[in-house]
C-alpha cells in the first residue's frame, strides 16, 4: 500500500468534496474534477494502492465489478455513444495521482478523440522470435 496520502484518500475520507456517484465498502467512484467529457468518472479502491498489480485479488475484483456496473450507467447519463475505459498504470504511462484509478470517459461520434491505440509512441517492429519471447515471459511469470 502507498505511504503518502493522496488527494483521492482525502476524497474517500470526505476531507475534500467530490461528486460521488457510487460507493461500496471497498470502492468509491466520483466525477473527475477536470473532465475530458461530461460524466468522466474515476473508480478507485478505498485502500490506497499505487499500481494495478499491487491490489490484492479481492480488491481488484471489486474495482472491476464497479467498472462493469458503472460503464453503461455513465454512458447513458452522458448520452454518449461509447466509453473509453483506461488506467494510467505508472508515471511513464501518465499516472499523476499515485492511487489506482480507472477512468471512464464518455465518448461521442466525431468527438475528435482517438482509441486506446493512440496513447503509445512509435510502434515497434517485432520479429516472431521477439513476440514469442515476450509472450513466454508473460505466461511464465509468477502470479
Ligand atoms: P491520472 O493522470 O493520474 O491518470 O489522472 C488523475 C485524474 O485525477 C485527472 O484526470 C485529474 O483531473 C483528476 N483529479 C486530480 N485531482 C482531483 C481532485 O481533487 N478531485 C477530482 N474529482 N479529480 C481530481
mmCIF file of C-alpha atoms and ligand atoms in Angstrom:
data_model
loop_
_atom_site.group_PDB
_atom_site.id
_atom_site.type_symbol
_atom_site.label_atom_id
_atom_site.label_comp_id
_atom_site.label_asym_id
_atom_site.label_seq_id
_atom_site.Cartn_x
_atom_site.Cartn_y
_atom_site.Cartn_z
ATOM 1 C CA UNK A 1 0.000 0.000 0.000
ATOM 2 C CA UNK A 2 1.134 3.599 -0.626
ATOM 3 C CA UNK A 3 2.537 5.537 2.323
ATOM 4 C CA UNK A 4 1.828 9.124 1.306
ATOM 5 C CA UNK A 5 -1.765 10.291 1.363
ATOM 6 C CA UNK A 6 -3.063 11.409 -1.999
ATOM 7 C CA UNK A 7 -5.937 13.666 -2.944
ATOM 8 C CA UNK A 8 -8.071 10.557 -3.513
ATOM 9 C CA UNK A 9 -7.661 9.427 0.077
ATOM 10 C CA UNK A 10 -8.887 12.856 1.169
ATOM 11 C CA UNK A 11 -11.938 12.383 -1.077
ATOM 12 C CA UNK A 12 -12.511 8.875 0.322
ATOM 13 C CA UNK A 13 -12.272 10.282 3.871
ATOM 14 C CA UNK A 14 -14.673 13.123 2.912
ATOM 15 C CA UNK A 15 -11.973 15.654 3.821
ATOM 16 C CA UNK A 16 -12.418 17.332 0.464
ATOM 17 C CA UNK A 17 -15.576 17.372 -1.642
ATOM 18 C CA UNK A 18 -16.238 15.341 -4.759
ATOM 19 C CA UNK A 19 -19.283 14.378 -6.771
ATOM 20 C CA UNK A 20 -19.580 10.793 -5.584
ATOM 21 C CA UNK A 21 -21.601 8.541 -7.867
ATOM 22 C CA UNK A 22 -21.011 5.046 -6.426
ATOM 23 C CA UNK A 23 -19.818 3.547 -3.165
ATOM 24 C CA UNK A 24 -19.286 0.113 -1.654
ATOM 25 C CA UNK A 25 -17.180 -0.993 1.317
ATOM 26 C CA UNK A 26 -14.152 -1.311 -0.965
ATOM 27 C CA UNK A 27 -14.712 1.096 -3.862
ATOM 28 C CA UNK A 28 -15.602 4.726 -4.485
ATOM 29 C CA UNK A 29 -16.380 6.418 -7.804
ATOM 30 C CA UNK A 30 -16.640 10.161 -8.348
ATOM 31 C CA UNK A 31 -16.564 12.650 -11.178
ATOM 32 C CA UNK A 32 -13.167 13.786 -12.403
ATOM 33 C CA UNK A 33 -12.505 17.412 -11.435
ATOM 34 C CA UNK A 34 -11.044 18.179 -14.869
ATOM 35 C CA UNK A 35 -13.264 16.063 -17.103
ATOM 36 C CA UNK A 36 -12.283 15.011 -20.598
ATOM 37 C CA UNK A 37 -16.004 14.717 -21.317
ATOM 38 C CA UNK A 38 -19.236 15.229 -19.365
ATOM 39 C CA UNK A 39 -19.582 12.291 -16.974
ATOM 40 C CA UNK A 40 -15.834 11.476 -16.858
ATOM 41 C CA UNK A 41 -15.718 9.252 -13.778
ATOM 42 C CA UNK A 42 -12.893 7.824 -11.679
ATOM 43 C CA UNK A 43 -13.269 4.446 -9.954
ATOM 44 C CA UNK A 44 -10.863 3.873 -7.051
ATOM 45 C CA UNK A 45 -10.225 1.250 -4.405
ATOM 46 C CA UNK A 46 -10.697 2.771 -0.943
ATOM 47 C CA UNK A 47 -7.457 1.175 0.213
ATOM 48 C CA UNK A 48 -4.501 3.037 -1.229
ATOM 49 C CA UNK A 49 -2.516 1.046 -3.795
ATOM 50 C CA UNK A 50 -0.381 2.885 -6.297
ATOM 51 C CA UNK A 51 -0.219 0.303 -9.076
ATOM 52 C CA UNK A 52 -2.726 -2.153 -10.529
ATOM 53 C CA UNK A 53 -0.540 -5.139 -9.717
ATOM 54 C CA UNK A 54 -0.327 -4.131 -6.056
ATOM 55 C CA UNK A 55 -4.044 -4.608 -5.447
ATOM 56 C CA UNK A 56 -4.990 -7.888 -3.774
ATOM 57 C CA UNK A 57 -7.275 -10.119 -5.872
ATOM 58 C CA UNK A 58 -10.416 -9.263 -3.931
ATOM 59 C CA UNK A 59 -9.851 -5.516 -4.233
ATOM 60 C CA UNK A 60 -9.115 -5.796 -7.966
ATOM 61 C CA UNK A 61 -12.296 -7.816 -8.402
ATOM 62 C CA UNK A 62 -14.363 -5.218 -6.588
ATOM 63 C CA UNK A 63 -12.870 -2.414 -8.661
ATOM 64 C CA UNK A 64 -13.669 -4.229 -11.889
ATOM 65 C CA UNK A 65 -17.173 -5.051 -10.674
ATOM 66 C CA UNK A 66 -17.712 -1.323 -10.180
ATOM 67 C CA UNK A 67 -16.315 -0.580 -13.641
ATOM 68 C CA UNK A 68 -18.646 -3.212 -15.080
ATOM 69 C CA UNK A 69 -21.671 -1.702 -13.357
ATOM 70 C CA UNK A 70 -20.833 1.947 -13.925
ATOM 71 C CA UNK A 71 -19.674 1.946 -17.541
ATOM 72 C CA UNK A 72 -23.151 1.657 -19.109
ATOM 73 C CA UNK A 73 -24.610 3.999 -16.475
ATOM 74 C CA UNK A 74 -22.032 6.671 -17.252
ATOM 75 C CA UNK A 75 -22.613 6.237 -20.983
ATOM 76 C CA UNK A 76 -26.379 6.615 -20.563
ATOM 77 C CA UNK A 77 -26.142 9.554 -18.167
ATOM 78 C CA UNK A 78 -23.886 11.433 -20.576
ATOM 79 C CA UNK A 79 -25.998 10.471 -23.606
ATOM 80 C CA UNK A 80 -22.741 9.218 -25.042
ATOM 81 C CA UNK A 81 -22.135 6.744 -27.873
ATOM 82 C CA UNK A 82 -19.351 4.804 -26.160
ATOM 83 C CA UNK A 83 -16.938 4.856 -23.238
ATOM 84 C CA UNK A 84 -13.161 4.635 -23.121
ATOM 85 C CA UNK A 85 -12.118 2.658 -20.033
ATOM 86 C CA UNK A 86 -8.495 3.177 -19.083
ATOM 87 C CA UNK A 87 -5.850 3.199 -16.394
ATOM 88 C CA UNK A 88 -2.606 5.139 -16.424
ATOM 89 C CA UNK A 89 -0.646 2.500 -14.502
ATOM 90 C CA UNK A 90 2.650 4.136 -13.569
ATOM 91 C CA UNK A 91 4.237 7.525 -14.150
ATOM 92 C CA UNK A 92 5.608 6.636 -17.590
ATOM 93 C CA UNK A 93 2.043 5.852 -18.643
ATOM 94 C CA UNK A 94 0.861 9.271 -17.460
ATOM 95 C CA UNK A 95 -0.275 8.449 -13.930
ATOM 96 C CA UNK A 96 -0.307 11.647 -11.900
ATOM 97 C CA UNK A 97 -2.185 10.555 -8.775
ATOM 98 C CA UNK A 98 -0.391 7.555 -7.212
ATOM 99 C CA UNK A 99 -3.579 5.789 -6.136
ATOM 100 C CA UNK A 100 -5.038 3.287 -8.630
ATOM 101 C CA UNK A 101 -7.948 4.776 -10.552
ATOM 102 C CA UNK A 102 -9.912 3.670 -13.575
ATOM 103 C CA UNK A 103 -11.007 6.421 -15.949
ATOM 104 C CA UNK A 104 -14.457 6.047 -17.525
ATOM 105 C CA UNK A 105 -14.504 8.634 -20.301
ATOM 106 C CA UNK A 106 -17.750 9.035 -22.234
ATOM 107 C CA UNK A 107 -17.138 9.174 -25.970
ATOM 108 C CA UNK A 108 -19.170 10.670 -28.780
ATOM 109 C CA UNK A 109 -19.179 10.039 -32.505
ATOM 110 C CA UNK A 110 -16.850 12.635 -34.020
ATOM 111 C CA UNK A 111 -15.560 13.892 -30.652
ATOM 112 C CA UNK A 112 -12.061 14.239 -32.080
ATOM 113 C CA UNK A 113 -10.530 11.767 -29.648
ATOM 114 C CA UNK A 114 -8.771 8.542 -30.516
ATOM 115 C CA UNK A 115 -8.740 4.909 -29.481
ATOM 116 C CA UNK A 116 -6.520 3.437 -26.761
ATOM 117 C CA UNK A 117 -4.075 2.676 -29.592
ATOM 118 C CA UNK A 118 -3.317 6.395 -29.784
ATOM 119 C CA UNK A 119 -1.715 6.530 -26.322
ATOM 120 C CA UNK A 120 1.585 4.792 -27.107
ATOM 121 C CA UNK A 121 4.534 6.150 -29.058
ATOM 122 C CA UNK A 122 6.032 4.728 -32.219
ATOM 123 C CA UNK A 123 5.027 1.124 -32.840
ATOM 124 C CA UNK A 124 7.851 -1.405 -32.523
ATOM 125 C CA UNK A 125 8.679 -3.688 -35.431
ATOM 126 C CA UNK A 126 8.934 -7.031 -33.623
ATOM 127 C CA UNK A 127 10.229 -10.274 -35.077
ATOM 128 C CA UNK A 128 8.446 -13.596 -34.446
ATOM 129 C CA UNK A 129 11.252 -14.534 -32.046
ATOM 130 C CA UNK A 130 10.769 -11.326 -30.052
ATOM 131 C CA UNK A 131 6.998 -11.860 -29.952
ATOM 132 C CA UNK A 132 7.500 -15.460 -28.776
ATOM 133 C CA UNK A 133 9.972 -14.319 -26.112
ATOM 134 C CA UNK A 134 7.702 -11.664 -24.608
ATOM 135 C CA UNK A 135 4.690 -13.998 -24.741
ATOM 136 C CA UNK A 136 6.696 -16.642 -22.845
ATOM 137 C CA UNK A 137 7.928 -14.052 -20.350
ATOM 138 C CA UNK A 138 4.333 -13.037 -19.550
ATOM 139 C CA UNK A 139 2.825 -16.523 -19.481
ATOM 140 C CA UNK A 140 5.651 -17.969 -17.363
ATOM 141 C CA UNK A 141 5.688 -15.151 -14.788
ATOM 142 C CA UNK A 142 4.772 -15.963 -11.195
ATOM 143 C CA UNK A 143 1.432 -14.565 -10.022
HETATM 144 P P1 LIG B 1 -4.055 10.293 -13.873
HETATM 145 O O1 LIG B 1 -3.307 11.225 -14.773
HETATM 146 O O2 LIG B 1 -3.337 10.077 -12.564
HETATM 147 O O3 LIG B 1 -4.457 9.020 -14.539
HETATM 148 O O4 LIG B 1 -5.423 11.006 -13.571
HETATM 149 C C1 LIG B 1 -5.679 11.725 -12.415
HETATM 150 C C2 LIG B 1 -7.041 12.335 -12.590
HETATM 151 O O5 LIG B 1 -7.468 12.843 -11.341
HETATM 152 C C3 LIG B 1 -7.067 13.510 -13.585
HETATM 153 O O6 LIG B 1 -7.977 13.223 -14.632
HETATM 154 C C4 LIG B 1 -7.497 14.687 -12.732
HETATM 155 O O7 LIG B 1 -8.365 15.568 -13.423
HETATM 156 C C5 LIG B 1 -8.182 14.029 -11.549
HETATM 157 N N1 LIG B 1 -8.086 14.785 -10.322
HETATM 158 C C6 LIG B 1 -6.956 15.344 -9.807
HETATM 159 N N2 LIG B 1 -7.243 15.963 -8.648
HETATM 160 C C7 LIG B 1 -8.573 15.768 -8.430
HETATM 161 C C8 LIG B 1 -9.438 16.176 -7.368
HETATM 162 O O8 LIG B 1 -9.061 16.835 -6.400
HETATM 163 N N3 LIG B 1 -10.744 15.800 -7.470
HETATM 164 C C9 LIG B 1 -11.210 15.054 -8.520
HETATM 165 N N4 LIG B 1 -12.505 14.736 -8.525
HETATM 166 N N5 LIG B 1 -10.415 14.671 -9.534
HETATM 167 C C10 LIG B 1 -9.110 15.026 -9.479
#
